[in-house]
GROMACS .gro file of N, CA, C and O in nm:
model
  484
    1UNK      N    1  -1.594  -1.906  -2.271
    1UNK     CA    2  -1.665  -1.963  -2.159
    1UNK      C    3  -1.794  -1.904  -2.139
    1UNK      O    4  -1.886  -1.975  -2.084
    2UNK      N    5  -1.821  -1.777  -2.186
    2UNK     CA    6  -1.945  -1.712  -2.163
    2UNK      C    7  -2.000  -1.656  -2.300
    2UNK      O    8  -1.921  -1.609  -2.385
    3UNK      N    9  -2.122  -1.681  -2.327
    3UNK     CA   10  -2.187  -1.625  -2.441
    3UNK      C   11  -2.310  -1.550  -2.412
    3UNK      O   12  -2.388  -1.585  -2.314
    4UNK      N   13  -2.334  -1.443  -2.475
    4UNK     CA   14  -2.457  -1.361  -2.470
    4UNK      C   15  -2.519  -1.363  -2.603
    4UNK      O   16  -2.461  -1.326  -2.705
    5UNK      N   17  -2.643  -1.422  -2.607
    5UNK     CA   18  -2.709  -1.438  -2.733
    5UNK      C   19  -2.844  -1.356  -2.736
    5UNK      O   20  -2.932  -1.386  -2.657
    6UNK      N   21  -2.849  -1.253  -2.824
    6UNK     CA   22  -2.965  -1.178  -2.836
    6UNK      C   23  -3.064  -1.233  -2.934
    6UNK      O   24  -3.030  -1.304  -3.031
    7UNK      N   25  -3.187  -1.187  -2.920
    7UNK     CA   26  -3.292  -1.238  -3.011
    7UNK      C   27  -3.404  -1.130  -3.004
    7UNK      O   28  -3.412  -1.063  -2.908
    8UNK      N   29  -3.481  -1.128  -3.113
    8UNK     CA   30  -3.605  -1.036  -3.109
    8UNK      C   31  -3.598  -0.924  -3.206
    8UNK      O   32  -3.701  -0.853  -3.222
    9UNK      N   33  -3.482  -0.885  -3.256
    9UNK     CA   34  -3.468  -0.782  -3.352
    9UNK      C   35  -3.553  -0.801  -3.472
    9UNK      O   36  -3.567  -0.917  -3.524
   10UNK      N   37  -3.611  -0.696  -3.530
   10UNK     CA   38  -3.697  -0.711  -3.648
   10UNK      C   39  -3.728  -0.572  -3.713
   10UNK      O   40  -3.683  -0.467  -3.656
   11UNK      N   41  -3.797  -0.581  -3.824
   11UNK     CA   42  -3.845  -0.462  -3.887
   11UNK      C   43  -3.986  -0.435  -3.833
   11UNK      O   44  -4.075  -0.524  -3.844
   12UNK      N   45  -4.012  -0.312  -3.775
   12UNK     CA   46  -4.136  -0.278  -3.727
   12UNK      C   47  -4.177  -0.141  -3.769
   12UNK      O   48  -4.098  -0.058  -3.807
   13UNK      N   49  -4.311  -0.111  -3.765
   13UNK     CA   50  -4.357   0.015  -3.807
   13UNK      C   51  -4.351   0.114  -3.688
   13UNK      O   52  -4.352   0.076  -3.576
   14UNK      N   53  -4.337   0.245  -3.723
   14UNK     CA   54  -4.342   0.347  -3.612
   14UNK      C   55  -4.462   0.327  -3.524
   14UNK      O   56  -4.579   0.301  -3.571
   15UNK      N   57  -4.446   0.346  -3.391
   15UNK     CA   58  -4.551   0.317  -3.302
   15UNK      C   59  -4.566   0.170  -3.255
   15UNK      O   60  -4.645   0.149  -3.158
   16UNK      N   61  -4.486   0.090  -3.317
   16UNK     CA   62  -4.508  -0.050  -3.283
   16UNK      C   63  -4.422  -0.083  -3.160
   16UNK      O   64  -4.358  -0.002  -3.099
   17UNK      N   65  -4.422  -0.217  -3.122
   17UNK     CA   66  -4.360  -0.268  -3.008
   17UNK      C   67  -4.279  -0.388  -3.040
   17UNK      O   68  -4.296  -0.452  -3.146
   18UNK      N   69  -4.175  -0.407  -2.964
   18UNK     CA   70  -4.074  -0.514  -2.983
   18UNK      C   71  -4.022  -0.552  -2.854
   18UNK      O   72  -3.992  -0.467  -2.766
   19UNK      N   73  -3.987  -0.681  -2.834
   19UNK     CA   74  -3.926  -0.732  -2.714
   19UNK      C   75  -3.796  -0.805  -2.751
   19UNK      O   76  -3.791  -0.898  -2.817
   20UNK      N   77  -3.689  -0.750  -2.701
   20UNK     CA   78  -3.554  -0.807  -2.721
   20UNK      C   79  -3.522  -0.894  -2.593
   20UNK      O   80  -3.560  -0.868  -2.486
   21UNK      N   81  -3.446  -1.001  -2.615
   21UNK     CA   82  -3.402  -1.084  -2.504
   21UNK      C   83  -3.252  -1.123  -2.527
   21UNK      O   84  -3.202  -1.125  -2.635
   22UNK      N   85  -3.186  -1.141  -2.417
   22UNK     CA   86  -3.049  -1.172  -2.419
   22UNK      C   87  -3.029  -1.281  -2.314
   22UNK      O   88  -3.050  -1.256  -2.193
   23UNK      N   89  -2.980  -1.396  -2.355
   23UNK     CA   90  -2.950  -1.510  -2.254
   23UNK      C   91  -2.804  -1.524  -2.247
   23UNK      O   92  -2.729  -1.539  -2.341
   24UNK      N   93  -2.767  -1.527  -2.121
   24UNK     CA   94  -2.618  -1.550  -2.087
   24UNK      C   95  -2.600  -1.700  -2.051
   24UNK      O   96  -2.682  -1.757  -1.977
   25UNK      N   97  -2.490  -1.759  -2.097
   25UNK     CA   98  -2.460  -1.903  -2.073
   25UNK      C   99  -2.317  -1.921  -2.059
   25UNK      O  100  -2.232  -1.844  -2.108
   26UNK      N  101  -2.278  -2.026  -1.985
   26UNK     CA  102  -2.136  -2.053  -1.970
   26UNK      C  103  -2.104  -2.083  -1.818
   26UNK      O  104  -2.193  -2.099  -1.737
   27UNK      N  105  -1.981  -2.059  -1.793
   27UNK     CA  106  -1.929  -2.080  -1.654
   27UNK      C  107  -1.954  -1.959  -1.567
   27UNK      O  108  -1.861  -1.894  -1.520
   28UNK      N  109  -2.081  -1.922  -1.552
   28UNK     CA  110  -2.117  -1.802  -1.482
   28UNK      C  111  -2.142  -1.829  -1.328
   28UNK      O  112  -2.212  -1.926  -1.301
   29UNK      N  113  -2.080  -1.756  -1.250
   29UNK     CA  114  -2.105  -1.760  -1.102
   29UNK      C  115  -2.229  -1.665  -1.062
   29UNK      O  116  -2.321  -1.706  -1.002
   30UNK      N  117  -2.208  -1.540  -1.103
   30UNK     CA  118  -2.310  -1.445  -1.071
   30UNK      C  119  -2.309  -1.330  -1.170
   30UNK      O  120  -2.197  -1.299  -1.222
   31UNK      N  121  -2.422  -1.277  -1.199
   31UNK     CA  122  -2.431  -1.159  -1.289
   31UNK      C  123  -2.459  -1.032  -1.205
   31UNK      O  124  -2.557  -1.024  -1.135
   32UNK      N  125  -2.372  -0.937  -1.222
   32UNK     CA  126  -2.382  -0.815  -1.142
   32UNK      C  127  -2.479  -0.719  -1.213
   32UNK      O  128  -2.567  -0.657  -1.157
   33UNK      N  129  -2.462  -0.698  -1.347
   33UNK     CA  130  -2.538  -0.608  -1.426
   33UNK      C  131  -2.558  -0.663  -1.566
   33UNK      O  132  -2.465  -0.720  -1.617
   34UNK      N  133  -2.669  -0.627  -1.622
   34UNK     CA  134  -2.692  -0.651  -1.766
   34UNK      C  135  -2.760  -0.526  -1.827
   34UNK      O  136  -2.839  -0.458  -1.763
   35UNK      N  137  -2.724  -0.497  -1.946
   35UNK     CA  138  -2.777  -0.381  -2.014
   35UNK      C  139  -2.779  -0.393  -2.165
   35UNK      O  140  -2.737  -0.491  -2.218
   36UNK      N  141  -2.837  -0.290  -2.217
   36UNK     CA  142  -2.846  -0.280  -2.364
   36UNK      C  143  -2.785  -0.153  -2.414
   36UNK      O  144  -2.809  -0.042  -2.361
   37UNK      N  145  -2.706  -0.167  -2.518
   37UNK     CA  146  -2.655  -0.052  -2.592
   37UNK      C  147  -2.699  -0.051  -2.731
   37UNK      O  148  -2.743  -0.158  -2.777
   38UNK      N  149  -2.692   0.060  -2.798
   38UNK     CA  150  -2.730   0.052  -2.941
   38UNK      C  151  -2.638   0.153  -3.021
   38UNK      O  152  -2.582   0.239  -2.969
   39UNK      N  153  -2.620   0.117  -3.146
   39UNK     CA  154  -2.550   0.187  -3.237
   39UNK      C  155  -2.607   0.205  -3.377
   39UNK      O  156  -2.636   0.103  -3.440
   40UNK      N  157  -2.640   0.333  -3.409
   40UNK     CA  158  -2.690   0.355  -3.538
   40UNK      C  159  -2.587   0.395  -3.642
   40UNK      O  160  -2.477   0.441  -3.592
   41UNK      N  161  -2.600   0.367  -3.771
   41UNK     CA  162  -2.497   0.399  -3.863
   41UNK      C  163  -2.433   0.545  -3.855
   41UNK      O  164  -2.524   0.636  -3.850
   42UNK      N  165  -2.304   0.561  -3.846
   42UNK     CA  166  -2.244   0.695  -3.832
   42UNK      C  167  -2.256   0.753  -3.698
   42UNK      O  168  -2.215   0.869  -3.678
   43UNK      N  169  -2.309   0.676  -3.594
   43UNK     CA  170  -2.319   0.740  -3.464
   43UNK      C  171  -2.245   0.656  -3.368
   43UNK      O  172  -2.214   0.539  -3.387
   44UNK      N  173  -2.213   0.710  -3.254
   44UNK     CA  174  -2.141   0.645  -3.142
   44UNK      C  175  -2.233   0.551  -3.067
   44UNK      O  176  -2.357   0.579  -3.061
   45UNK      N  177  -2.183   0.439  -3.025
   45UNK     CA  178  -2.263   0.348  -2.944
   45UNK      C  179  -2.307   0.419  -2.816
   45UNK      O  180  -2.229   0.482  -2.748
   46UNK      N  181  -2.428   0.392  -2.776
   46UNK     CA  182  -2.486   0.461  -2.654
   46UNK      C  183  -2.556   0.361  -2.567
   46UNK      O  184  -2.612   0.263  -2.614
   47UNK      N  185  -2.555   0.398  -2.444
   47UNK     CA  186  -2.629   0.313  -2.345
   47UNK      C  187  -2.778   0.337  -2.357
   47UNK      O  188  -2.820   0.453  -2.361
   48UNK      N  189  -2.852   0.238  -2.364
   48UNK     CA  190  -2.998   0.248  -2.366
   48UNK      C  191  -3.061   0.220  -2.231
   48UNK      O  192  -3.140   0.301  -2.180
   49UNK      N  193  -3.023   0.112  -2.165
   49UNK     CA  194  -3.077   0.083  -2.039
   49UNK      C  195  -2.989  -0.024  -1.962
   49UNK      O  196  -2.919  -0.099  -2.028
   50UNK      N  197  -2.985  -0.019  -1.837
   50UNK     CA  198  -2.908  -0.111  -1.759
   50UNK      C  199  -2.988  -0.154  -1.635
   50UNK      O  200  -3.068  -0.071  -1.581
   51UNK      N  201  -2.968  -0.275  -1.589
   51UNK     CA  202  -3.038  -0.322  -1.462
   51UNK      C  203  -2.928  -0.390  -1.389
   51UNK      O  204  -2.845  -0.475  -1.430
   52UNK      N  205  -2.920  -0.353  -1.253
   52UNK     CA  206  -2.819  -0.403  -1.166
   52UNK      C  207  -2.883  -0.495  -1.071
   52UNK      O  208  -3.003  -0.493  -1.040
   53UNK      N  209  -2.803  -0.589  -1.022
   53UNK     CA  210  -2.859  -0.690  -0.920
   53UNK      C  211  -2.918  -0.608  -0.805
   53UNK      O  212  -2.859  -0.519  -0.758
   54UNK      N  213  -3.040  -0.652  -0.778
   54UNK     CA  214  -3.118  -0.575  -0.678
   54UNK      C  215  -3.230  -0.503  -0.745
   54UNK      O  216  -3.314  -0.453  -0.670
   55UNK      N  217  -3.223  -0.499  -0.873
   55UNK     CA  218  -3.337  -0.434  -0.948
   55UNK      C  219  -3.324  -0.284  -0.984
   55UNK      O  220  -3.418  -0.230  -1.051
   56UNK      N  221  -3.218  -0.223  -0.952
   56UNK     CA  222  -3.196  -0.084  -0.986
   56UNK      C  223  -3.182  -0.071  -1.145
   56UNK      O  224  -3.105  -0.147  -1.199
   57UNK      N  225  -3.255   0.026  -1.195
   57UNK     CA  226  -3.244   0.045  -1.344
   57UNK      C  227  -3.213   0.190  -1.377
   57UNK      O  228  -3.231   0.281  -1.297
   58UNK      N  229  -3.160   0.206  -1.497
   58UNK     CA  230  -3.126   0.338  -1.547
   58UNK      C  231  -3.162   0.334  -1.704
   58UNK      O  232  -3.127   0.238  -1.767
   59UNK      N  233  -3.205   0.452  -1.761
   59UNK     CA  234  -3.241   0.464  -1.895
   59UNK      C  235  -3.185   0.582  -1.959
   59UNK      O  236  -3.181   0.691  -1.883
   60UNK      N  237  -3.163   0.576  -2.085
   60UNK     CA  238  -3.131   0.696  -2.156
   60UNK      C  239  -3.252   0.786  -2.160
   60UNK      O  240  -3.369   0.730  -2.166
   61UNK      N  241  -3.234   0.918  -2.164
   61UNK     CA  242  -3.349   1.001  -2.160
   61UNK      C  243  -3.436   0.989  -2.286
   61UNK      O  244  -3.563   1.002  -2.278
   62UNK      N  245  -3.375   0.951  -2.388
   62UNK     CA  246  -3.451   0.931  -2.516
   62UNK      C  247  -3.546   0.812  -2.515
   62UNK      O  248  -3.642   0.813  -2.603
   63UNK      N  249  -3.535   0.719  -2.424
   63UNK     CA  250  -3.624   0.608  -2.421
   63UNK      C  251  -3.710   0.596  -2.297
   63UNK      O  252  -3.786   0.505  -2.282
   64UNK      N  253  -3.688   0.686  -2.202
   64UNK     CA  254  -3.760   0.678  -2.081
   64UNK      C  255  -3.908   0.685  -2.109
   64UNK      O  256  -3.953   0.773  -2.181
   65UNK      N  257  -3.985   0.603  -2.042
   65UNK     CA  258  -4.127   0.598  -2.060
   65UNK      C  259  -4.173   0.509  -2.175
   65UNK      O  260  -4.290   0.479  -2.188
   66UNK      N  261  -4.079   0.474  -2.256
   66UNK     CA  262  -4.112   0.389  -2.369
   66UNK      C  263  -4.052   0.247  -2.362
   66UNK      O  264  -4.116   0.143  -2.405
   67UNK      N  265  -3.934   0.239  -2.308
   67UNK     CA  266  -3.860   0.111  -2.292
   67UNK      C  267  -3.856   0.069  -2.143
   67UNK      O  268  -3.855   0.153  -2.049
   68UNK      N  269  -3.862  -0.067  -2.131
   68UNK     CA  270  -3.850  -0.115  -1.992
   68UNK      C  271  -3.755  -0.242  -1.994
   68UNK      O  272  -3.771  -0.330  -2.081
   69UNK      N  273  -3.657  -0.238  -1.901
   69UNK     CA  274  -3.560  -0.344  -1.893
   69UNK      C  275  -3.596  -0.425  -1.772
   69UNK      O  276  -3.637  -0.377  -1.674
   70UNK      N  277  -3.582  -0.563  -1.783
   70UNK     CA  278  -3.610  -0.651  -1.681
   70UNK      C  279  -3.520  -0.772  -1.690
   70UNK      O  280  -3.452  -0.795  -1.791
   71UNK      N  281  -3.510  -0.845  -1.581
   71UNK     CA  282  -3.436  -0.966  -1.578
   71UNK      C  283  -3.502  -1.090  -1.522
   71UNK      O  284  -3.594  -1.078  -1.433
   72UNK      N  285  -3.466  -1.203  -1.571
   72UNK     CA  286  -3.514  -1.330  -1.516
   72UNK      C  287  -3.378  -1.399  -1.468
   72UNK      O  288  -3.311  -1.454  -1.539
   73UNK      N  289  -3.366  -1.385  -1.342
   73UNK     CA  290  -3.234  -1.441  -1.283
   73UNK      C  291  -3.222  -1.581  -1.292
   73UNK      O  292  -3.111  -1.641  -1.314
   74UNK      N  293  -3.333  -1.664  -1.280
   74UNK     CA  294  -3.327  -1.804  -1.292
   74UNK      C  295  -3.279  -1.851  -1.431
   74UNK      O  296  -3.224  -1.952  -1.450
   75UNK      N  297  -3.298  -1.767  -1.536
   75UNK     CA  298  -3.266  -1.794  -1.675
   75UNK      C  299  -3.146  -1.719  -1.724
   75UNK      O  300  -3.104  -1.734  -1.833
   76UNK      N  301  -3.086  -1.637  -1.637
   76UNK     CA  302  -2.973  -1.557  -1.672
   76UNK      C  303  -3.008  -1.477  -1.805
   76UNK      O  304  -2.924  -1.457  -1.901
   77UNK      N  305  -3.126  -1.419  -1.803
   77UNK     CA  306  -3.171  -1.351  -1.927
   77UNK      C  307  -3.226  -1.208  -1.888
   77UNK      O  308  -3.285  -1.190  -1.783
   78UNK      N  309  -3.182  -1.119  -1.979
   78UNK     CA  310  -3.237  -0.980  -1.968
   78UNK      C  311  -3.323  -0.949  -2.094
   78UNK      O  312  -3.301  -0.995  -2.199
   79UNK      N  313  -3.420  -0.867  -2.063
   79UNK     CA  314  -3.518  -0.829  -2.168
   79UNK      C  315  -3.527  -0.677  -2.184
   79UNK      O  316  -3.499  -0.610  -2.098
   80UNK      N  317  -3.565  -0.637  -2.296
   80UNK     CA  318  -3.583  -0.493  -2.332
   80UNK      C  319  -3.723  -0.492  -2.402
   80UNK      O  320  -3.728  -0.527  -2.522
   81UNK      N  321  -3.825  -0.445  -2.327
   81UNK     CA  322  -3.952  -0.426  -2.387
   81UNK      C  323  -3.966  -0.281  -2.444
   81UNK      O  324  -3.941  -0.192  -2.374
   82UNK      N  325  -3.983  -0.273  -2.575
   82UNK     CA  326  -3.989  -0.148  -2.647
   82UNK      C  327  -4.122  -0.124  -2.700
   82UNK      O  328  -4.190  -0.205  -2.761
   83UNK      N  329  -4.170   0.001  -2.674
   83UNK     CA  330  -4.303   0.038  -2.726
   83UNK      C  331  -4.290   0.187  -2.773
   83UNK      O  332  -4.198   0.251  -2.752
   84UNK      N  333  -4.386   0.223  -2.854
   84UNK     CA  334  -4.393   0.350  -2.911
   84UNK      C  335  -4.262   0.378  -2.994
   84UNK      O  336  -4.210   0.484  -2.987
   85UNK      N  337  -4.225   0.279  -3.070
   85UNK     CA  338  -4.097   0.287  -3.140
   85UNK      C  339  -4.102   0.399  -3.249
   85UNK      O  340  -4.202   0.429  -3.313
   86UNK      N  341  -3.985   0.464  -3.265
   86UNK     CA  342  -3.967   0.574  -3.351
   86UNK      C  343  -3.853   0.543  -3.448
   86UNK      O  344  -3.767   0.460  -3.423
   87UNK      N  345  -3.859   0.605  -3.561
   87UNK     CA  346  -3.750   0.579  -3.664
   87UNK      C  347  -3.605   0.601  -3.608
   87UNK      O  348  -3.519   0.529  -3.639
   88UNK      N  349  -3.595   0.699  -3.521
   88UNK     CA  350  -3.467   0.716  -3.462
   88UNK      C  351  -3.425   0.613  -3.363
   88UNK      O  352  -3.305   0.609  -3.313
   89UNK      N  353  -3.509   0.513  -3.324
   89UNK     CA  354  -3.468   0.398  -3.250
   89UNK      C  355  -3.395   0.294  -3.336
   89UNK      O  356  -3.339   0.198  -3.283
   90UNK      N  357  -3.398   0.313  -3.467
   90UNK     CA  358  -3.325   0.216  -3.557
   90UNK      C  359  -3.186   0.216  -3.518
   90UNK      O  360  -3.107   0.306  -3.516
   91UNK      N  361  -3.138   0.080  -3.496
   91UNK     CA  362  -2.993   0.067  -3.456
   91UNK      C  363  -2.972  -0.085  -3.451
   91UNK      O  364  -3.067  -0.162  -3.441
   92UNK      N  365  -2.844  -0.121  -3.428
   92UNK     CA  366  -2.807  -0.244  -3.378
   92UNK      C  367  -2.798  -0.239  -3.228
   92UNK      O  368  -2.742  -0.152  -3.171
   93UNK      N  369  -2.885  -0.325  -3.173
   93UNK     CA  370  -2.882  -0.336  -3.025
   93UNK      C  371  -2.797  -0.441  -2.966
   93UNK      O  372  -2.807  -0.559  -3.009
   94UNK      N  373  -2.707  -0.409  -2.876
   94UNK     CA  374  -2.613  -0.507  -2.822
   94UNK      C  375  -2.641  -0.528  -2.671
   94UNK      O  376  -2.671  -0.435  -2.596
   95UNK      N  377  -2.639  -0.654  -2.635
   95UNK     CA  378  -2.646  -0.692  -2.500
   95UNK      C  379  -2.509  -0.686  -2.428
   95UNK      O  380  -2.410  -0.723  -2.496
   96UNK      N  381  -2.499  -0.644  -2.307
   96UNK     CA  382  -2.382  -0.630  -2.232
   96UNK      C  383  -2.398  -0.684  -2.093
   96UNK      O  384  -2.506  -0.659  -2.035
   97UNK      N  385  -2.304  -0.747  -2.031
   97UNK     CA  386  -2.311  -0.800  -1.896
   97UNK      C  387  -2.173  -0.793  -1.825
   97UNK      O  388  -2.066  -0.802  -1.881
   98UNK      N  389  -2.189  -0.750  -1.698
   98UNK     CA  390  -2.077  -0.765  -1.610
   98UNK      C  391  -2.103  -0.883  -1.508
   98UNK      O  392  -2.202  -0.877  -1.442
   99UNK      N  393  -2.009  -0.976  -1.507
   99UNK     CA  394  -2.038  -1.094  -1.433
   99UNK      C  395  -1.913  -1.162  -1.378
   99UNK      O  396  -1.806  -1.123  -1.419
  100UNK      N  397  -1.928  -1.243  -1.280
  100UNK     CA  398  -1.813  -1.324  -1.231
  100UNK      C  399  -1.824  -1.467  -1.280
  100UNK      O  400  -1.933  -1.520  -1.294
  101UNK      N  401  -1.709  -1.522  -1.305
  101UNK     CA  402  -1.697  -1.658  -1.348
  101UNK      C  403  -1.674  -1.760  -1.229
  101UNK      O  404  -1.633  -1.708  -1.131
  102UNK      N  405  -1.714  -1.876  -1.252
  102UNK     CA  406  -1.679  -1.976  -1.148
  102UNK      C  407  -1.540  -1.989  -1.115
  102UNK      O  408  -1.453  -1.999  -1.204
  103UNK      N  409  -1.504  -1.972  -0.990
  103UNK     CA  410  -1.362  -1.979  -0.956
  103UNK      C  411  -1.290  -1.847  -0.955
  103UNK      O  412  -1.171  -1.840  -0.920
  104UNK      N  413  -1.365  -1.742  -0.973
  104UNK     CA  414  -1.301  -1.614  -0.980
  104UNK      C  415  -1.399  -1.503  -0.930
  104UNK      O  416  -1.521  -1.509  -0.972
  105UNK      N  417  -1.354  -1.414  -0.846
  105UNK     CA  418  -1.439  -1.310  -0.791
  105UNK      C  419  -1.424  -1.176  -0.864
  105UNK      O  420  -1.477  -1.070  -0.825
  106UNK      N  421  -1.353  -1.177  -0.981
  106UNK     CA  422  -1.331  -1.065  -1.062
  106UNK      C  423  -1.433  -1.042  -1.162
  106UNK      O  424  -1.473  -1.136  -1.234
  107UNK      N  425  -1.485  -0.923  -1.173
  107UNK     CA  426  -1.584  -0.892  -1.277
  107UNK      C  427  -1.526  -0.892  -1.419
  107UNK      O  428  -1.420  -0.846  -1.440
  108UNK      N  429  -1.599  -0.962  -1.508
  108UNK     CA  430  -1.570  -0.955  -1.652
  108UNK      C  431  -1.681  -0.896  -1.735
  108UNK      O  432  -1.790  -0.910  -1.688
  109UNK      N  433  -1.646  -0.845  -1.838
  109UNK     CA  434  -1.747  -0.774  -1.927
  109UNK      C  435  -1.755  -0.851  -2.059
  109UNK      O  436  -1.660  -0.889  -2.118
  110UNK      N  437  -1.876  -0.879  -2.095
  110UNK     CA  438  -1.906  -0.955  -2.218
  110UNK      C  439  -2.007  -0.877  -2.303
  110UNK      O  440  -2.098  -0.809  -2.248
  111UNK      N  441  -2.000  -0.900  -2.433
  111UNK     CA  442  -2.090  -0.838  -2.524
  111UNK      C  443  -2.157  -0.946  -2.609
  111UNK      O  444  -2.094  -1.042  -2.654
  112UNK      N  445  -2.283  -0.915  -2.647
  112UNK     CA  446  -2.351  -1.003  -2.747
  112UNK      C  447  -2.315  -0.963  -2.891
  112UNK      O  448  -2.244  -0.863  -2.911
  113UNK      N  449  -2.370  -1.035  -2.981
  113UNK     CA  450  -2.336  -1.016  -3.125
  113UNK      C  451  -2.414  -0.903  -3.183
  113UNK      O  452  -2.386  -0.858  -3.293
  114UNK      N  453  -2.516  -0.857  -3.123
  114UNK     CA  454  -2.603  -0.759  -3.172
  114UNK      C  455  -2.730  -0.808  -3.252
  114UNK      O  456  -2.720  -0.912  -3.314
  115UNK      N  457  -2.832  -0.735  -3.242
  115UNK     CA  458  -2.957  -0.766  -3.317
  115UNK      C  459  -3.010  -0.631  -3.372
  115UNK      O  460  -3.019  -0.534  -3.313
  116UNK      N  461  -3.049  -0.639  -3.508
  116UNK     CA  462  -3.098  -0.524  -3.572
  116UNK      C  463  -3.237  -0.493  -3.548
  116UNK      O  464  -3.329  -0.577  -3.561
  117UNK      N  465  -3.258  -0.365  -3.513
  117UNK     CA  466  -3.399  -0.312  -3.500
  117UNK      C  467  -3.416  -0.203  -3.599
  117UNK      O  468  -3.340  -0.112  -3.594
  118UNK      N  469  -3.509  -0.219  -3.681
  118UNK     CA  470  -3.537  -0.120  -3.785
  118UNK      C  471  -3.683  -0.074  -3.769
  118UNK      O  472  -3.775  -0.149  -3.776
  119UNK      N  473  -3.698   0.058  -3.751
  119UNK     CA  474  -3.837   0.117  -3.736
  119UNK      C  475  -3.867   0.201  -3.855
  119UNK      O  476  -3.796   0.313  -3.874
  120UNK      N  477  -3.947   0.148  -3.943
  120UNK     CA  478  -3.975   0.225  -4.071
  120UNK      C  479  -4.112   0.178  -4.124
  120UNK      O  480  -4.161   0.067  -4.103
  121UNK      N  481  -4.179   0.275  -4.196
  121UNK     CA  482  -4.302   0.241  -4.258
  121UNK      C  483  -4.277   0.215  -4.405
  121UNK      O  484  -4.369   0.183  -4.488
   0.00000   0.00000   0.00000
């Protein structure tokens, strides 16, 4: 019923910038929160950034000052603007959302398929 589709992953040089997007579609009533997680090979998946309805945001310490999360509510889309990219940012980035479906007031959690970000010279 619901899909999260990420786009924007690419190979970029250290110090470069990249913008990821994630569009949610389906029988959505409302979106409570959307965020980004990432997972590097051999490492545990970690929260990168989250934005909650009302505009409250939170970031991992490792990306503060470099990444910015935002939402376009009209398009059910979340963005992650990344700048000053470092090799350690290399990972698969996953979109995540907590939302309610039409006809239900219960929150459900959905994940996107992931998009690869590689930072290397």
